[in-house]
Amino acid sequence: TERHDVLQIKDDWPGHSLDLFTYPEHYHEDMESVYIPHGVIMNRIERLAHYVKDDFGDDGIMVLCVLKGGYKFCSDLVEFIKVLGRNSNKYTETRVEFIRLKSYLNDQSTEDLHIIGSRDLSFLRGKSVLIVEAIVDTGKTMKALLQHVGTFEPKMVKVAGLLVKRVPNMAQHLTDYVGFEIPNRFVVGYALDYNEYFRDLNHICVISKTGKMKYKI
Ligand code: 5GP
C-alpha cells in the first residue's frame, strides 16, 4: 500500500507550557506539558479522513474501534469522514463496532490477545474493515488483533493509529494511517489514560512525577 506522510514529533520536543492552554483544574500539578494540543489533533485527523476515504472508495467502512483509548479518535475520525461525504455529495457508508482489549498493568505485554467480551467478530466477514486504535507501541497488541480479525475473512483490513511510538523494531508497517509518530514517552489525554485518569483531558499531555505518584495503584 501507499505510504502517507507521517508527522514526526522529535525526541527533543518538550511540549507547550501548560499556561498557554486551558485544561481541567483537577490536573493542575499532574502534567508536565501540553504535548499535542487538541486543535492540532483535530486538524491531523481531518487529514487522515481524506486518506481513508480515498482508499476505501465506494466500499462501506466497517470501523472496529478499540476501547477504551480509541473512542475519541474513532468518533472524530468517523465524523470527519461524514463531513467529507456531505461536502462532496459522495457519501461513504460507515458502521462502528467496538472491541475492548485488556492491557495488563505493571506487567509485560504478551503475545496473547485478551479480549473483554465476545471474541466473535463474524460481522467482519467480507467487509472492508478499518481498525481504529489510539496508540501503537511495540505493536504486539495490534499484531495479535490483526491475526484474530483475519480469521473472520474480511475483504480488506486497514489500521488507523493516532499515535505510533518511535521504539526499536517499531510497528510502522502495521499502521496504514498514522496521526503522529512520537518519541518513547508515556502520554495521556484525548481518551488515553493512566490508571483510568486523564481520559477527560482534551490535549495529549506528558504526565508529571506528581501525577504518576498521585494516581499510582
Ligand atoms: P503495544 O502492544 O503496541 O505495545 O501496546 C499498545 C497498548 O499499550 C495501547 O493500546 C495502550 O493501551 C498502551 N499504551 C502504550 N503506550 C501508552 C502511552 O504512552 N500512554 C497510554 N495511556 N497507553 C499506552
Short mmCIF file of C-alpha atoms and ligand atoms in Angstrom, two decimals:
data_model
loop_
_atom_site.label_atom_id
_atom_site.label_comp_id
_atom_site.label_asym_id
_atom_site.label_seq_id
_atom_site.Cartn_x
_atom_site.Cartn_y
_atom_site.Cartn_z
CA THR A 1 0.00 0.00 0.00
CA GLU A 2 0.90 3.62 -0.50
CA ARG A 3 2.62 5.25 2.45
CA HIS A 4 1.20 8.52 3.62
CA ASP A 5 3.25 11.34 5.07
CA VAL A 6 3.98 10.96 8.76
CA LEU A 7 4.01 13.87 11.18
CA GLN A 8 7.06 13.24 13.34
CA ILE A 9 7.44 14.72 16.78
CA LYS A 10 11.14 14.92 17.52
CA ASP A 11 12.85 13.42 20.57
CA ASP A 12 13.76 16.84 21.98
CA TRP A 13 10.23 18.32 21.73
CA PRO A 14 9.40 19.42 25.32
CA GLY A 15 5.75 20.26 24.61
CA HIS A 16 3.99 23.60 25.16
CA SER A 17 3.85 25.30 28.54
CA LEU A 18 0.59 24.47 30.35
CA ASP A 19 -0.13 28.18 30.89
CA LEU A 20 -0.70 28.66 27.18
CA PHE A 21 -3.80 26.47 27.11
CA THR A 22 -6.89 25.60 29.12
CA TYR A 23 -7.26 22.24 30.82
CA PRO A 24 -9.17 20.75 33.76
CA GLU A 25 -8.10 22.36 37.02
CA HIS A 26 -8.02 18.98 38.78
CA TYR A 27 -4.95 18.01 36.73
CA HIS A 28 -3.07 21.22 37.51
CA GLU A 29 0.03 19.57 39.02
CA ASP A 30 -0.23 16.27 37.22
CA MET A 31 1.11 17.23 33.80
CA GLU A 32 4.46 18.46 32.58
CA SER A 33 3.38 19.98 29.28
CA VAL A 34 0.81 20.04 26.51
CA TYR A 35 2.44 17.68 24.07
CA ILE A 36 -0.14 17.86 21.28
CA PRO A 37 -2.89 20.49 21.60
CA HIS A 38 -6.46 19.35 20.91
CA GLY A 39 -6.80 21.61 17.87
CA VAL A 40 -3.75 20.08 16.21
CA ILE A 41 -5.09 16.59 16.90
CA MET A 42 -8.35 17.54 15.18
CA ASN A 43 -6.62 19.06 12.13
CA ARG A 44 -4.49 15.97 11.70
CA ILE A 45 -7.49 13.63 11.99
CA GLU A 46 -9.25 15.63 9.28
CA ARG A 47 -6.31 14.88 7.01
CA LEU A 48 -6.39 11.17 7.89
CA ALA A 49 -10.10 11.13 6.99
CA HIS A 50 -9.15 12.17 3.44
CA TYR A 51 -6.66 9.29 3.16
CA VAL A 52 -9.22 6.79 4.45
CA LYS A 53 -11.97 8.00 2.13
CA ASP A 54 -9.66 7.85 -0.89
CA ASP A 55 -8.56 4.28 -0.08
CA PHE A 56 -11.97 2.80 0.69
CA GLY A 57 -13.58 4.39 -2.36
CA ASP A 58 -17.13 3.17 -2.87
CA ASP A 59 -16.88 0.45 -0.22
CA GLY A 60 -18.67 0.98 3.04
CA ILE A 61 -16.33 1.12 6.03
CA MET A 62 -16.76 -1.33 8.89
CA VAL A 63 -14.99 0.56 11.67
CA LEU A 64 -13.66 -1.52 14.53
CA CYS A 65 -12.95 0.82 17.44
CA VAL A 66 -10.51 -0.42 20.07
CA LEU A 67 -11.75 0.60 23.54
CA LYS A 68 -11.30 2.41 25.73
CA GLY A 69 -8.45 4.59 24.43
CA GLY A 70 -9.70 4.69 20.84
CA TYR A 71 -13.14 6.12 21.43
CA LYS A 72 -12.34 9.83 20.91
CA PHE A 73 -10.17 9.23 17.87
CA CYS A 74 -12.77 6.89 16.39
CA SER A 75 -15.65 9.27 16.93
CA ASP A 76 -13.80 12.28 15.49
CA LEU A 77 -12.41 10.32 12.52
CA VAL A 78 -15.84 8.97 11.56
CA GLU A 79 -17.30 12.46 11.93
CA PHE A 80 -14.72 13.92 9.53
CA ILE A 81 -15.39 11.11 7.03
CA LYS A 82 -19.09 12.01 7.16
CA VAL A 83 -18.32 15.71 6.63
CA LEU A 84 -16.24 14.84 3.56
CA GLY A 85 -19.23 12.89 2.24
CA ARG A 86 -21.61 15.80 2.76
CA ASN A 87 -19.26 18.31 1.16
CA SER A 88 -18.61 16.21 -1.94
CA ASN A 89 -22.06 14.61 -2.14
CA LYS A 90 -20.23 11.27 -2.30
CA TYR A 91 -21.16 9.53 0.90
CA THR A 92 -19.23 6.65 2.39
CA GLU A 93 -21.31 4.31 4.50
CA THR A 94 -19.81 3.82 7.95
CA ARG A 95 -20.74 1.36 10.65
CA VAL A 96 -18.96 1.27 14.00
CA GLU A 97 -18.38 -1.79 16.15
CA PHE A 98 -16.35 -1.94 19.35
CA ILE A 99 -13.81 -4.29 20.81
CA ARG A 100 -12.31 -3.98 24.26
CA LEU A 101 -8.79 -5.22 24.79
CA LYS A 102 -7.10 -5.60 28.09
CA SER A 103 -3.53 -4.44 28.60
CA TYR A 104 -2.04 -5.55 31.88
CA LEU A 105 -0.99 -3.07 34.48
CA ASN A 106 2.57 -3.26 35.86
CA ASP A 107 3.19 -6.23 33.61
CA GLN A 108 4.88 -7.11 30.35
CA SER A 109 2.68 -7.08 27.27
CA THR A 110 2.32 -10.61 25.95
CA GLU A 111 1.60 -12.16 22.56
CA ASP A 112 -1.79 -13.26 23.89
CA LEU A 113 -4.78 -11.17 22.99
CA HIS A 114 -7.11 -10.51 25.91
CA ILE A 115 -10.48 -9.57 24.52
CA ILE A 116 -13.07 -8.47 27.06
CA GLY A 117 -16.48 -9.62 25.89
CA SER A 118 -17.22 -11.61 22.77
CA ARG A 119 -14.38 -12.91 20.61
CA ASP A 120 -16.87 -13.48 17.79
CA LEU A 121 -16.28 -10.89 15.09
CA SER A 122 -18.17 -12.74 12.33
CA PHE A 123 -19.84 -9.43 11.33
CA LEU A 124 -16.48 -8.61 9.68
CA ARG A 125 -16.80 -11.35 7.03
CA GLY A 126 -16.48 -9.94 3.52
CA LYS A 127 -16.32 -6.35 4.83
CA SER A 128 -13.76 -3.59 4.31
CA VAL A 129 -12.51 -3.05 7.83
CA LEU A 130 -10.82 -0.07 9.46
CA ILE A 131 -9.31 -0.81 12.88
CA VAL A 132 -9.07 2.39 14.93
CA GLU A 133 -6.60 2.41 17.83
CA ALA A 134 -5.29 5.35 19.87
CA ILE A 135 -1.70 4.22 20.25
CA VAL A 136 0.59 1.58 18.85
CA ASP A 137 3.67 1.00 20.99
CA THR A 138 5.52 -2.30 20.49
CA GLY A 139 2.76 -3.39 18.10
CA LYS A 140 2.17 -6.67 19.91
CA THR A 141 -1.46 -5.82 20.60
CA MET A 142 -2.12 -4.81 17.00
CA LYS A 143 -0.35 -7.85 15.58
CA ALA A 144 -2.48 -10.18 17.68
CA LEU A 145 -5.67 -8.28 16.85
CA LEU A 146 -4.90 -8.36 13.11
CA GLN A 147 -4.38 -12.10 13.30
CA HIS A 148 -7.69 -12.57 15.11
CA VAL A 149 -9.57 -10.28 12.68
CA GLY A 150 -8.05 -12.18 9.75
CA THR A 151 -9.68 -15.42 10.80
CA PHE A 152 -13.11 -13.89 10.03
CA GLU A 153 -12.11 -13.36 6.38
CA PRO A 154 -12.79 -9.67 5.83
CA LYS A 155 -12.40 -8.30 2.29
CA MET A 156 -9.70 -5.86 3.39
CA VAL A 157 -8.23 -4.56 6.64
CA LYS A 158 -6.57 -1.20 7.30
CA VAL A 159 -5.29 0.22 10.57
CA ALA A 160 -5.52 3.80 11.81
CA GLY A 161 -3.31 4.70 14.79
CA LEU A 162 -3.45 8.23 16.15
CA LEU A 163 -0.06 7.80 17.79
CA VAL A 164 2.76 5.44 16.89
CA LYS A 165 5.76 5.32 19.20
CA ARG A 166 9.27 5.51 17.84
CA VAL A 167 10.74 2.41 19.50
CA PRO A 168 13.32 -0.14 18.31
CA ASN A 169 11.69 -2.50 15.78
CA MET A 170 8.78 -0.12 15.61
CA ALA A 171 5.50 -1.17 14.13
CA GLN A 172 5.21 1.38 11.31
CA HIS A 173 4.20 -1.19 8.72
CA LEU A 174 1.22 -2.31 10.84
CA THR A 175 -0.38 1.11 10.67
CA ASP A 176 -1.76 2.43 7.37
CA TYR A 177 -2.81 5.81 8.74
CA VAL A 178 -0.57 7.40 11.38
CA GLY A 179 -1.58 10.62 13.09
CA PHE A 180 1.68 11.36 14.87
CA GLU A 181 4.92 9.46 15.31
CA ILE A 182 6.07 10.26 18.85
CA PRO A 183 9.15 9.57 21.00
CA ASN A 184 9.01 6.74 23.51
CA ARG A 185 7.29 8.72 26.30
CA PHE A 186 4.16 7.93 28.27
CA VAL A 187 1.33 10.19 27.15
CA VAL A 188 -2.21 10.71 28.38
CA GLY A 189 -5.35 12.59 27.38
CA TYR A 190 -7.79 12.53 24.45
CA ALA A 191 -9.16 9.25 25.90
CA LEU A 192 -5.72 7.83 26.74
CA ASP A 193 -5.46 7.07 30.43
CA TYR A 194 -3.11 6.44 33.30
CA ASN A 195 -4.99 4.04 35.58
CA GLU A 196 -8.28 5.46 34.23
CA TYR A 197 -7.30 9.08 34.92
CA PHE A 198 -6.77 11.79 32.25
CA ARG A 199 -9.35 10.43 29.76
CA ASP A 200 -11.27 13.68 30.34
CA LEU A 201 -8.37 15.80 29.09
CA ASN A 202 -8.69 17.14 25.53
CA HIS A 203 -5.00 17.62 24.79
CA ILE A 204 -2.41 14.89 24.64
CA CYS A 205 -0.04 15.59 27.53
CA VAL A 206 3.04 14.28 29.29
CA ILE A 207 2.31 13.23 32.84
CA SER A 208 4.43 14.74 35.66
CA LYS A 209 6.17 12.93 38.52
CA THR A 210 3.49 14.25 40.87
CA GLY A 211 0.77 12.86 38.61
CA LYS A 212 2.45 9.48 38.35
CA MET A 213 2.68 9.20 42.15
CA LYS A 214 -0.82 10.54 42.78
CA TYR A 215 -2.63 8.04 40.55
CA LYS A 216 -0.39 5.04 41.08
CA ILE A 217 -2.16 1.85 42.15
P1 5GP B 1 1.62 -2.44 22.36
O1 5GP B 1 1.02 -3.82 22.35
O2 5GP B 1 1.64 -1.81 20.99
O3 5GP B 1 2.98 -2.45 22.99
O4 5GP B 1 0.77 -1.57 23.36
C1 5GP B 1 -0.39 -0.95 22.98
C2 5GP B 1 -1.22 -0.57 24.19
O5 5GP B 1 -0.41 -0.11 25.29
C3 5GP B 1 -2.13 0.55 23.86
O6 5GP B 1 -3.36 0.06 23.40
C4 5GP B 1 -2.24 1.31 25.17
O7 5GP B 1 -3.31 0.77 25.92
C5 5GP B 1 -0.97 1.04 25.91
N1 5GP B 1 -0.01 2.17 25.81
C6 5GP B 1 1.21 2.13 25.22
N2 5GP B 1 1.83 3.32 25.32
C7 5GP B 1 1.00 4.15 26.00
C8 5GP B 1 1.09 5.54 26.42
O8 5GP B 1 2.07 6.28 26.18
N3 5GP B 1 0.02 6.05 27.09
C9 5GP B 1 -1.09 5.30 27.37
N4 5GP B 1 -2.07 5.91 28.05
N5 5GP B 1 -1.20 4.00 27.00
C10 5GP B 1 -0.17 3.43 26.31
#
